[in-house]
């Protein structure tokens, strides 16, 4: 999944088909991911922040984990 995400965010790949080994993951990401324009909605941004502060089991993430994930703020700027 990480490789598919990395492949998908490279602008030069925008018009290309993903490599065969990434097709299933890339298709799933395309179907399940909201468009970037959704980040114009403050409720969506707030939800992303809340999710970044939690682990998959909804317990709070460690402070260091959350600090490392703050790159989202930089990307939003």
mmCIF file of C-alpha atoms in Angstrom:
data_model
loop_
_atom_site.group_PDB
_atom_site.id
_atom_site.type_symbol
_atom_site.label_atom_id
_atom_site.label_comp_id
_atom_site.label_asym_id
_atom_site.label_seq_id
_atom_site.Cartn_x
_atom_site.Cartn_y
_atom_site.Cartn_z
ATOM 1 C CA UNK A 1 0.000 0.000 0.000
ATOM 2 C CA UNK A 2 2.828 2.390 0.837
ATOM 3 C CA UNK A 3 4.434 1.812 -2.547
ATOM 4 C CA UNK A 4 1.117 2.458 -4.273
ATOM 5 C CA UNK A 5 0.680 5.722 -2.355
ATOM 6 C CA UNK A 6 4.221 6.814 -3.149
ATOM 7 C CA UNK A 7 3.724 5.957 -6.806
ATOM 8 C CA UNK A 8 0.381 7.779 -6.961
ATOM 9 C CA UNK A 9 1.591 11.084 -5.518
ATOM 10 C CA UNK A 10 4.354 11.597 -8.087
ATOM 11 C CA UNK A 11 2.924 14.189 -10.503
ATOM 12 C CA UNK A 12 4.586 12.649 -13.550
ATOM 13 C CA UNK A 13 2.516 9.475 -12.994
ATOM 14 C CA UNK A 14 -0.817 11.307 -13.280
ATOM 15 C CA UNK A 15 -1.622 9.995 -16.757
ATOM 16 C CA UNK A 16 0.060 6.596 -16.382
ATOM 17 C CA UNK A 17 -1.283 3.209 -15.396
ATOM 18 C CA UNK A 18 0.320 1.865 -12.212
ATOM 19 C CA UNK A 19 2.809 -0.982 -12.518
ATOM 20 C CA UNK A 20 1.170 -4.445 -12.438
ATOM 21 C CA UNK A 21 2.247 -5.152 -8.846
ATOM 22 C CA UNK A 22 0.567 -1.939 -7.624
ATOM 23 C CA UNK A 23 -2.656 -2.029 -9.656
ATOM 24 C CA UNK A 24 -4.892 -3.612 -7.037
ATOM 25 C CA UNK A 25 -3.722 -1.262 -4.281
ATOM 26 C CA UNK A 26 -3.889 1.786 -6.579
ATOM 27 C CA UNK A 27 -7.429 0.895 -7.655
ATOM 28 C CA UNK A 28 -8.513 0.508 -4.024
ATOM 29 C CA UNK A 29 -6.934 3.875 -3.115
ATOM 30 C CA UNK A 30 -8.651 5.614 -6.021
ATOM 31 C CA UNK A 31 -12.036 4.205 -5.026
ATOM 32 C CA UNK A 32 -11.744 4.863 -1.280
ATOM 33 C CA UNK A 33 -9.898 8.191 -1.177
ATOM 34 C CA UNK A 34 -11.732 11.506 -1.222
ATOM 35 C CA UNK A 35 -10.519 14.096 -3.728
ATOM 36 C CA UNK A 36 -7.941 16.625 -2.528
ATOM 37 C CA UNK A 37 -10.555 19.327 -2.940
ATOM 38 C CA UNK A 38 -12.287 17.834 0.142
ATOM 39 C CA UNK A 39 -9.522 19.437 2.210
ATOM 40 C CA UNK A 40 -11.132 22.828 1.559
ATOM 41 C CA UNK A 41 -13.821 21.801 4.034
ATOM 42 C CA UNK A 42 -12.735 22.651 7.590
ATOM 43 C CA UNK A 43 -14.720 19.689 8.964
ATOM 44 C CA UNK A 44 -12.672 17.315 6.830
ATOM 45 C CA UNK A 45 -9.407 18.909 7.968
ATOM 46 C CA UNK A 46 -10.515 18.666 11.602
ATOM 47 C CA UNK A 47 -11.381 14.999 11.095
ATOM 48 C CA UNK A 48 -7.939 14.319 9.582
ATOM 49 C CA UNK A 49 -6.276 15.983 12.585
ATOM 50 C CA UNK A 50 -8.334 13.875 14.987
ATOM 51 C CA UNK A 51 -7.434 10.706 13.118
ATOM 52 C CA UNK A 52 -3.736 11.580 13.067
ATOM 53 C CA UNK A 53 -3.825 11.938 16.851
ATOM 54 C CA UNK A 54 -5.257 8.419 17.293
ATOM 55 C CA UNK A 55 -4.102 4.885 16.658
ATOM 56 C CA UNK A 56 -6.192 2.447 14.618
ATOM 57 C CA UNK A 57 -7.872 1.195 17.806
ATOM 58 C CA UNK A 58 -8.920 4.829 18.564
ATOM 59 C CA UNK A 59 -6.655 5.103 21.574
ATOM 60 C CA UNK A 60 -4.506 8.271 21.700
ATOM 61 C CA UNK A 61 -1.259 8.137 19.769
ATOM 62 C CA UNK A 62 1.962 8.850 21.634
ATOM 63 C CA UNK A 63 3.006 12.491 21.630
ATOM 64 C CA UNK A 64 6.064 11.736 19.498
ATOM 65 C CA UNK A 65 3.940 9.912 16.930
ATOM 66 C CA UNK A 66 1.613 12.872 16.619
ATOM 67 C CA UNK A 67 4.557 15.276 16.255
ATOM 68 C CA UNK A 68 5.937 13.235 13.371
ATOM 69 C CA UNK A 69 2.535 13.264 11.678
ATOM 70 C CA UNK A 70 2.283 17.045 11.836
ATOM 71 C CA UNK A 71 3.748 17.138 8.342
ATOM 72 C CA UNK A 72 0.101 17.306 7.327
ATOM 73 C CA UNK A 73 0.036 20.907 8.550
ATOM 74 C CA UNK A 74 3.043 21.762 6.421
ATOM 75 C CA UNK A 75 1.441 20.137 3.385
ATOM 76 C CA UNK A 76 -1.760 22.108 3.955
ATOM 77 C CA UNK A 77 0.164 25.383 3.988
#
